[in-house]
mmCIF file of C-alpha atoms in Angstrom:
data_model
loop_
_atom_site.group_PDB
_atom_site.id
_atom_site.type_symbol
_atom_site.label_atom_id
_atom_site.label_comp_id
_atom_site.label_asym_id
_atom_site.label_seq_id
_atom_site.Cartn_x
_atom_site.Cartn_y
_atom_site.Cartn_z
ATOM 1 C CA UNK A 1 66.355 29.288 35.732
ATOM 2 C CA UNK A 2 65.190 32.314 37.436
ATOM 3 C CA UNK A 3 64.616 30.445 40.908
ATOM 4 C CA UNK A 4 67.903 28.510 40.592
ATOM 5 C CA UNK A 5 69.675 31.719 40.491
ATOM 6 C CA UNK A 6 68.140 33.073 43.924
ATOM 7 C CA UNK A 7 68.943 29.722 45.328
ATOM 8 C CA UNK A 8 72.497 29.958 44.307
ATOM 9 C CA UNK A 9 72.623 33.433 45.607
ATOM 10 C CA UNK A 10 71.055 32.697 48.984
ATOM 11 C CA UNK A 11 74.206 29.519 49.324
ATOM 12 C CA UNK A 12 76.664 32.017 48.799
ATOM 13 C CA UNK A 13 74.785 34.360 51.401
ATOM 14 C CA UNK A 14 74.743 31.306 53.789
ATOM 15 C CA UNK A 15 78.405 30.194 53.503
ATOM 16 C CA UNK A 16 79.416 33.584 53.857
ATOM 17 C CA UNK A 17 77.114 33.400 57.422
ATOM 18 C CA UNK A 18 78.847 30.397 58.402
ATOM 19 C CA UNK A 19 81.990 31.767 57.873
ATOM 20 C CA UNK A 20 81.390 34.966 59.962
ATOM 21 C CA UNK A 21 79.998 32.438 62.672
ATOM 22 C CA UNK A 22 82.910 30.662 62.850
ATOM 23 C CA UNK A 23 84.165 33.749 64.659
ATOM 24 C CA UNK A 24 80.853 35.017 66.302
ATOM 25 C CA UNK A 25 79.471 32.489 68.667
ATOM 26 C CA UNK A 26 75.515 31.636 69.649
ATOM 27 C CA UNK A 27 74.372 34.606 67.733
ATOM 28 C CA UNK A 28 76.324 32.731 64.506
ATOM 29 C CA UNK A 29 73.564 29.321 65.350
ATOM 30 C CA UNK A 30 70.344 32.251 65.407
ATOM 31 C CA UNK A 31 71.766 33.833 61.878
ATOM 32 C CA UNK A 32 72.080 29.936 60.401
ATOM 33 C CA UNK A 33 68.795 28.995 61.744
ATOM 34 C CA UNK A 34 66.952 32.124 60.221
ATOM 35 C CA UNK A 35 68.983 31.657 56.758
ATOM 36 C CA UNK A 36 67.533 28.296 56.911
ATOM 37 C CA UNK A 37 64.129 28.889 57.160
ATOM 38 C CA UNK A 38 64.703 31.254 54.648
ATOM 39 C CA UNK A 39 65.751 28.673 52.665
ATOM 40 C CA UNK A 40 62.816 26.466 53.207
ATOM 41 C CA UNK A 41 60.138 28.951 52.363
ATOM 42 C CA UNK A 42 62.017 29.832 49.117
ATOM 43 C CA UNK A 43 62.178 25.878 47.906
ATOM 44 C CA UNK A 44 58.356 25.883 49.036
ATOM 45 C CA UNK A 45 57.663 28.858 46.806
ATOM 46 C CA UNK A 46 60.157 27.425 44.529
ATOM 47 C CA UNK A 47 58.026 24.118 44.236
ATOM 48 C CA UNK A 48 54.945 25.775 44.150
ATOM 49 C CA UNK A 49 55.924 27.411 40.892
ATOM 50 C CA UNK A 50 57.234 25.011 39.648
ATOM 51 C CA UNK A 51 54.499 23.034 39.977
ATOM 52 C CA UNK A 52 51.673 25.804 38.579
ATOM 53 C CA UNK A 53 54.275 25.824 35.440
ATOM 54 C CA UNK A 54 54.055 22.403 34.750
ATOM 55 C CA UNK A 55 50.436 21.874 35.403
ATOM 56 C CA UNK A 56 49.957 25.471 33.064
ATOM 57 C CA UNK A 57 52.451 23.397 30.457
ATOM 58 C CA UNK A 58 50.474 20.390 30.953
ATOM 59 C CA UNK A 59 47.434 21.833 30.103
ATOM 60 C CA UNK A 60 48.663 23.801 27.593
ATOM 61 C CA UNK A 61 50.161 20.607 25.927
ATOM 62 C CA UNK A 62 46.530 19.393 26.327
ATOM 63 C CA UNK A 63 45.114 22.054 24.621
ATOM 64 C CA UNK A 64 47.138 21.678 21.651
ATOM 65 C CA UNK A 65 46.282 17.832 21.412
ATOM 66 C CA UNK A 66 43.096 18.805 21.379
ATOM 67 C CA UNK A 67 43.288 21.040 19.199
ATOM 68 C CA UNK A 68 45.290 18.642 16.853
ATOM 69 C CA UNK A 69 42.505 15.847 17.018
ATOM 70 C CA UNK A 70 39.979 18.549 16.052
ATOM 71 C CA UNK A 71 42.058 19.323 13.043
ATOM 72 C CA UNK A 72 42.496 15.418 12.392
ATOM 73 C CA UNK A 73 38.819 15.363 12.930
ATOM 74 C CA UNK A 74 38.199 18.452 10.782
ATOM 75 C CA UNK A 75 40.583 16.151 8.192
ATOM 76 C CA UNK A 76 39.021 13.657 8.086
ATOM 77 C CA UNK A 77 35.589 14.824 7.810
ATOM 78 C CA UNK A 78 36.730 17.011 4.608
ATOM 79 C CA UNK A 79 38.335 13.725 3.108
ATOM 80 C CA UNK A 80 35.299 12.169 3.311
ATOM 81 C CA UNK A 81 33.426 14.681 2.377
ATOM 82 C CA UNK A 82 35.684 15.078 -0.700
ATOM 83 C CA UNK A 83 35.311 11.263 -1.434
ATOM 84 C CA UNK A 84 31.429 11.826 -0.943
ATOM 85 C CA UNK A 85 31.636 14.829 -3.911
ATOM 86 C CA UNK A 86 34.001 13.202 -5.973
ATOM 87 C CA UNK A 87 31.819 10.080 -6.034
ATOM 88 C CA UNK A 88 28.352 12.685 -7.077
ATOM 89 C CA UNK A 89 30.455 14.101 -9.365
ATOM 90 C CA UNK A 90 31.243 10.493 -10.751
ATOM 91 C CA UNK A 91 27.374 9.758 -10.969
ATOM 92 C CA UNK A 92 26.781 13.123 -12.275
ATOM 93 C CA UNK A 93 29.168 12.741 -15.489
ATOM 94 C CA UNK A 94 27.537 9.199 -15.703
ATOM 95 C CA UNK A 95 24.173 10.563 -16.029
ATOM 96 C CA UNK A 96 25.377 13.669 -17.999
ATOM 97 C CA UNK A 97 26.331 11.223 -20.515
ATOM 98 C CA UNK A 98 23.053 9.571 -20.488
ATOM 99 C CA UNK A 99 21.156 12.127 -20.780
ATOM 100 C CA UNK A 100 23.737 13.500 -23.352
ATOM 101 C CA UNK A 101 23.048 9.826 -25.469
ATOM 102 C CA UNK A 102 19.306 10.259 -24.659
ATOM 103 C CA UNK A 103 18.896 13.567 -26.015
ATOM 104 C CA UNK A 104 20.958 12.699 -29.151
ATOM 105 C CA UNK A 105 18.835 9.735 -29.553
ATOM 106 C CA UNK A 106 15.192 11.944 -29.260
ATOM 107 C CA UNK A 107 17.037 14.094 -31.500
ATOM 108 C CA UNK A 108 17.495 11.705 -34.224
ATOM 109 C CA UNK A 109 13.832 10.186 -33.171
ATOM 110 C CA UNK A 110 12.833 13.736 -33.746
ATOM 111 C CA UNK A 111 14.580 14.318 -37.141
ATOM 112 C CA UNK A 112 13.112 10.770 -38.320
ATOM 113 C CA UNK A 113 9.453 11.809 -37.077
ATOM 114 C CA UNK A 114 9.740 15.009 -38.625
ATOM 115 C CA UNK A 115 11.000 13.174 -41.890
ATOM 116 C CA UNK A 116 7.556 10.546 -41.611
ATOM 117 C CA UNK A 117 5.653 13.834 -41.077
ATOM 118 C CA UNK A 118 6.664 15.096 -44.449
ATOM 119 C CA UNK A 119 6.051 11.964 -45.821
ATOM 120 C CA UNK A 120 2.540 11.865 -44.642
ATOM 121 C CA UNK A 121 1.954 15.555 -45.644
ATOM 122 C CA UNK A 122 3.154 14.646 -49.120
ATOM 123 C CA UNK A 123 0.741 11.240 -49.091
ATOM 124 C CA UNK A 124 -1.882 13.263 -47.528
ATOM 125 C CA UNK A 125 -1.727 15.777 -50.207
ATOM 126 C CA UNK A 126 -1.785 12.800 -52.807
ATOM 127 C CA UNK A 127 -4.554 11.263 -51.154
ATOM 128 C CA UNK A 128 -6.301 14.517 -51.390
ATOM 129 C CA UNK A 129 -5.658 14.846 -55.242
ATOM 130 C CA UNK A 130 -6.919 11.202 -55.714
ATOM 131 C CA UNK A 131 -9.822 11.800 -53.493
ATOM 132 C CA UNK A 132 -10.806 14.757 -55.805
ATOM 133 C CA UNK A 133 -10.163 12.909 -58.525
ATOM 134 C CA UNK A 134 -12.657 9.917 -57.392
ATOM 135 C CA UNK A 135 -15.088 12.866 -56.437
ATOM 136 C CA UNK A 136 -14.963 14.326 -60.150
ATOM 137 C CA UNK A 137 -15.265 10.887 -60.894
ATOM 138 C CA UNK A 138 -18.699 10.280 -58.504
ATOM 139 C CA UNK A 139 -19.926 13.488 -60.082
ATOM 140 C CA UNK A 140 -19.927 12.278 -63.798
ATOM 141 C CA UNK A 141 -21.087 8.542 -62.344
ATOM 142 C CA UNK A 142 -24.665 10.399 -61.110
ATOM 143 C CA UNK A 143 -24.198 14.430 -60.759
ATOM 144 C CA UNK A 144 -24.461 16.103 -57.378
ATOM 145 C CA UNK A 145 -27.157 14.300 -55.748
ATOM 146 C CA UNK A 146 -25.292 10.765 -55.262
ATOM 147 C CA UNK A 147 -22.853 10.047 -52.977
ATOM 148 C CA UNK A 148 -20.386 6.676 -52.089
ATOM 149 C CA UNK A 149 -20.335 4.648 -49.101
ATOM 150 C CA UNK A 150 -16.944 3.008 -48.299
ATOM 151 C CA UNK A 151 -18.191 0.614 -45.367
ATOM 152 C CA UNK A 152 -19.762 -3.087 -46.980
ATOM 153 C CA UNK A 153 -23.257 -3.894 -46.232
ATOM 154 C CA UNK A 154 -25.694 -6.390 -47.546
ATOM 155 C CA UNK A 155 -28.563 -5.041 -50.578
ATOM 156 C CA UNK A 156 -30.997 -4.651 -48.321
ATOM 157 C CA UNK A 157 -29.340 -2.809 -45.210
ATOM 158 C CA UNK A 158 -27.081 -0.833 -48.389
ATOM 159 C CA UNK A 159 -30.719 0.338 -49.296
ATOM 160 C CA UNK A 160 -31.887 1.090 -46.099
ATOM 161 C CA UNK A 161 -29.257 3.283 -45.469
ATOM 162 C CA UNK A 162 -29.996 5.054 -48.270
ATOM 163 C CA UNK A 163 -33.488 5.695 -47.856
ATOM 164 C CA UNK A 164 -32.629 6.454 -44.358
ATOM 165 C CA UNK A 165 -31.185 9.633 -46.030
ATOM 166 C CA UNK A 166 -33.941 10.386 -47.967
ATOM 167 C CA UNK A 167 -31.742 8.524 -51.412
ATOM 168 C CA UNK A 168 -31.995 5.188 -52.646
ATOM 169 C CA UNK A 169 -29.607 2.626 -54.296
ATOM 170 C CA UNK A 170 -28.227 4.205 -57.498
ATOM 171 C CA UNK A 171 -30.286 3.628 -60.820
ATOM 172 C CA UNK A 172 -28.067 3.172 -63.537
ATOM 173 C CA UNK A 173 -29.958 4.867 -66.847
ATOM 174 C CA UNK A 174 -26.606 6.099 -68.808
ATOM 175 C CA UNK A 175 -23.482 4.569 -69.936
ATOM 176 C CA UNK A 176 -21.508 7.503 -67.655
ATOM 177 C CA UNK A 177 -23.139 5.803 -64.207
ATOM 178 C CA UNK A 178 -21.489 2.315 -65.520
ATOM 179 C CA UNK A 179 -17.808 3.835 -64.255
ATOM 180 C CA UNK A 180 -17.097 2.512 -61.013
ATOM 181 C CA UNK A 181 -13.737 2.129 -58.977
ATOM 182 C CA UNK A 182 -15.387 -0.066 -56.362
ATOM 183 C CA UNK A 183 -17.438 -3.293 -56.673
ATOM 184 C CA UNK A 184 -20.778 -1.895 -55.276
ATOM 185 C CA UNK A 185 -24.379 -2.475 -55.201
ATOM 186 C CA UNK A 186 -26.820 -0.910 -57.565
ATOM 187 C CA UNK A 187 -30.599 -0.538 -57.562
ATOM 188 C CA UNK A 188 -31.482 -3.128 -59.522
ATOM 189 C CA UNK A 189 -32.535 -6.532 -58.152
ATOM 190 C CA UNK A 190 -35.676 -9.922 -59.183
ATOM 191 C CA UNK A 191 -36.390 -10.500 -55.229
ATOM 192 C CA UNK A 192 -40.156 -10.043 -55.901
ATOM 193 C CA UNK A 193 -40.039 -11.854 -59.257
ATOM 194 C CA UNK A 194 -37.487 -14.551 -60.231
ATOM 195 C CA UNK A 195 -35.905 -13.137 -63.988
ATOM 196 C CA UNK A 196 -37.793 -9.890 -63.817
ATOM 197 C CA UNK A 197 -35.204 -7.457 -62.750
ATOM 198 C CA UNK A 198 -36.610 -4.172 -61.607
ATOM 199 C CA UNK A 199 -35.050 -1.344 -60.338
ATOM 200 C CA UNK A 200 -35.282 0.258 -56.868
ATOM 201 C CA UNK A 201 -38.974 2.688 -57.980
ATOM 202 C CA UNK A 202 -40.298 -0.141 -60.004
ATOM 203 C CA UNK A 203 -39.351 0.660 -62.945
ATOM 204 C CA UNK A 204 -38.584 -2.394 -65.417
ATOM 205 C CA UNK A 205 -35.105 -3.054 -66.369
ATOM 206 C CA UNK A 206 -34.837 -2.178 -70.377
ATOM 207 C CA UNK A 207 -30.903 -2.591 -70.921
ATOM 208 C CA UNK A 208 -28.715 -4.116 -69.317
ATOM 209 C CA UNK A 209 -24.732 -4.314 -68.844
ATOM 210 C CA UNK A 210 -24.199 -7.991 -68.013
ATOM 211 C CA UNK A 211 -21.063 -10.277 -67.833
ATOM 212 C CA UNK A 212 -20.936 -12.696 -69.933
ATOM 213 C CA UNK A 213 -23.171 -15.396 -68.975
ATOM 214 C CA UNK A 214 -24.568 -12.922 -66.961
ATOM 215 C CA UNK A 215 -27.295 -13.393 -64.743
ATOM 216 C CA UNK A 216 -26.938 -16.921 -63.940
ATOM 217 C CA UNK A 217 -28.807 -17.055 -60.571
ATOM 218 C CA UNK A 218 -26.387 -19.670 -59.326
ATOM 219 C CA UNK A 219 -27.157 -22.033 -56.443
ATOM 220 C CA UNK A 220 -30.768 -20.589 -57.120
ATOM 221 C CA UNK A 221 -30.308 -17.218 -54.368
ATOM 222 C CA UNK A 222 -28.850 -14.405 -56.754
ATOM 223 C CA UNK A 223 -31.178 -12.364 -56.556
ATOM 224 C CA UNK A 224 -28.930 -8.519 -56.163
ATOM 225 C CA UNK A 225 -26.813 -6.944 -58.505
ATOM 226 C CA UNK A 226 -23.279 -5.253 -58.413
ATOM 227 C CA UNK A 227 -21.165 -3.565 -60.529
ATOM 228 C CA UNK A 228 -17.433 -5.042 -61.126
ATOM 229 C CA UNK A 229 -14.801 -2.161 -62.228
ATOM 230 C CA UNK A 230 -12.302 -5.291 -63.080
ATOM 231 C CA UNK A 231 -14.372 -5.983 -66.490
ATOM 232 C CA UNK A 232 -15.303 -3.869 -69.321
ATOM 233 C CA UNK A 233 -17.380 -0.858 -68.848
ATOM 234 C CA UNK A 234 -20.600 -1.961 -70.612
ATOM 235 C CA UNK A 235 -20.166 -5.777 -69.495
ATOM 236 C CA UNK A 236 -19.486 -4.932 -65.819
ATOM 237 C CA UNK A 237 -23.122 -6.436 -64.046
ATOM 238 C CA UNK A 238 -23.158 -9.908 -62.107
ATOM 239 C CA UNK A 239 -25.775 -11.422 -60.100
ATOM 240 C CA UNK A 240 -25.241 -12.145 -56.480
ATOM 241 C CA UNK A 241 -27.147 -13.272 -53.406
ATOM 242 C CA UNK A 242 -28.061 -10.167 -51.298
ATOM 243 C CA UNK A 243 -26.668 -11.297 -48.255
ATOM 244 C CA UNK A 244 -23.404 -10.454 -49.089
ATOM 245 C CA UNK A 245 -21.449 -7.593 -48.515
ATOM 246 C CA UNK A 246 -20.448 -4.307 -50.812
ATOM 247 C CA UNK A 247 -20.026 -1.104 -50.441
ATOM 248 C CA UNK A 248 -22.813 1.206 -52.264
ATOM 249 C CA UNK A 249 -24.299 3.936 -53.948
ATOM 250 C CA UNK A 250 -26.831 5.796 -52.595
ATOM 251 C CA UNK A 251 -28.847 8.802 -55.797
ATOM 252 C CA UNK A 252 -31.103 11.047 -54.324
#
C-alpha cells in the first residue's frame, strides 16, 4: 500500500509537469523525460520489494507447513504411542488378573497343604503313641535286649541278621514272649533232625504253643517256625518251610 501511494503521488507530480509544459517548451520534454525515469527506477524498486515480500511470505508460509507436518508428525507418533500403552496396559490388567487368580489359587493350595500338614502332625503324633505302645509291648515280649525287624526275610538270612548283631532269633521260654502283633520268625526250627525241634543254642524244645494240628510238616519241607498273632495266644505256632519270608525277632 505504501509503494502505491508514492506512485500515486509521483502521477500527480507528473501531470502537474505536463501541464506546466504545455506552456514551457523543450525544457517541458527534459522535465517529462527525468520524471520518467524517475518513474522507472521507483516501479524497479517497487518490484524488487515486492518480490523480497512475497518470496519472505513464501517462505514464511513454508515454514509454517513445516511446522504443521511436524506437529501432524509429533500427532501421530503420540497416537501411536498412546495405542502402543493402552494396548501394555491391556496385557498388563490381563496378566494382573492372572497372577491375581494364581495367587488366590497357591493361596488356597497353601491353606489345603497347611490343613494336610496338621493332619500328618496329628497322625504322626498317633503313630508315635502306637509306636510306644508296640515298644512297651516288645519290652514285655523279651525285656531290653530284643528288638523287631519290620523288613521280611527267610529263617535263615532272619538269623543271620541277627547274629550279625551279636543276637539271635528270639527263644520263646515264657507265656509273655507268645504276644506278637506281627507274624514273625522265632528260634525254633527240626532242619538238623526231622520232629526234633530245637531252638536256636541247642537247647531241646520242652513246650510248645502249636495250632491245632500243629506241626504238620506239609509237602514234607516245614522245617521253620512262626508265630501267628491272628490265633490264640498259647495256640499261635505253625510250621513253615524256611524259604519263606517274615519279618523277625532278633534276643540278645
Amino acid at each position: 500500500m505504501l509503494y502505491l501511494k508514492i506512485l500515486s503521488k509521483f502521477s500527480i507530480i507528473n501531470i502537474c509537469v505536463f501541464c506546466f509544459c504545455l506552456s514551457g517548451g523543450s525544457r517541458c520534454l527534459v522535465l517529462i523525460t527525468v520524471g520518467l525515469g524517475v518513474i522507472c527506477v521507483l516501479l524497479l524498486v517497487f518490484i524488487i520489494l515486492l518480490h523480497i515480500t512475497i518470496t519472505a511470505e513464501r517462505d514464511l508460509i513454508k515454514s509454517y507447513k513445516n511446522t504443521v507436518e511436524e506437529f501432524k508428525q509429533t500427532i501421530n507418533s503420540l497416537q501411536d504411542n498412546y495405542t502402543d500403552l493402552t494396548q501394555k496396559n491391556l496385557v498388563l490388567e490381563t496378566k494382573y488378573k492372572d497372577l491375581t487368580t494364581e495367587k488366590d489359587q497357591l493361596q488356597s493350595n497353601f491353606s489345603s497343604l497347611n490343613q494336610k500338614k496338621l493332619e500328618l502332625e496329628s497322625r504322626v503324633t498317633s503313630l508315635s503313641d502306637e509306636l510306644q505302645k508296640e515298644e512297651s509291648k516288645l519290652r514285655n515280649l523279651c525285656g531290653p535286649v530284643c528288638f523287631f525287624m519290620s523288613t521280611e526275610l527267610s529263617w535263615s538270612d532272619s538269623r543271620q541278621y541277627c547274629r550279625d548283631r551279636g543276637a539271635d532269633l528270639v527263644i520263646i521260654n515264657t507265656d509273655e514272649k507268645q504276644v506278637s502283633f506281627e507274624r514273625v520268625w522265632i528260634g525254633l526250627s527240626d532242619r538238623e533232625d526231622e520232629g526234633n525241634m530245637k531252638w536256636v543254642d541247642n537247647s531241646t524244645l520242652k513246650q510248645g504253643f502249636w495250632l491245632n494240628g500243629e506241626p504238620n510238616n506239609q509237602g514234607g519241607n516245614e522245617d521253620c517256625i512262626e508265630l501267628m498273632p491272628s490265633n490264640p495266644v498259647l495256640n499261635n505256632w505253625n510250621d513253615l518251610p524256611c524259604s519263606v519270608e517274615r519279618k523277625w525277632f532278633c534276643e540278645k
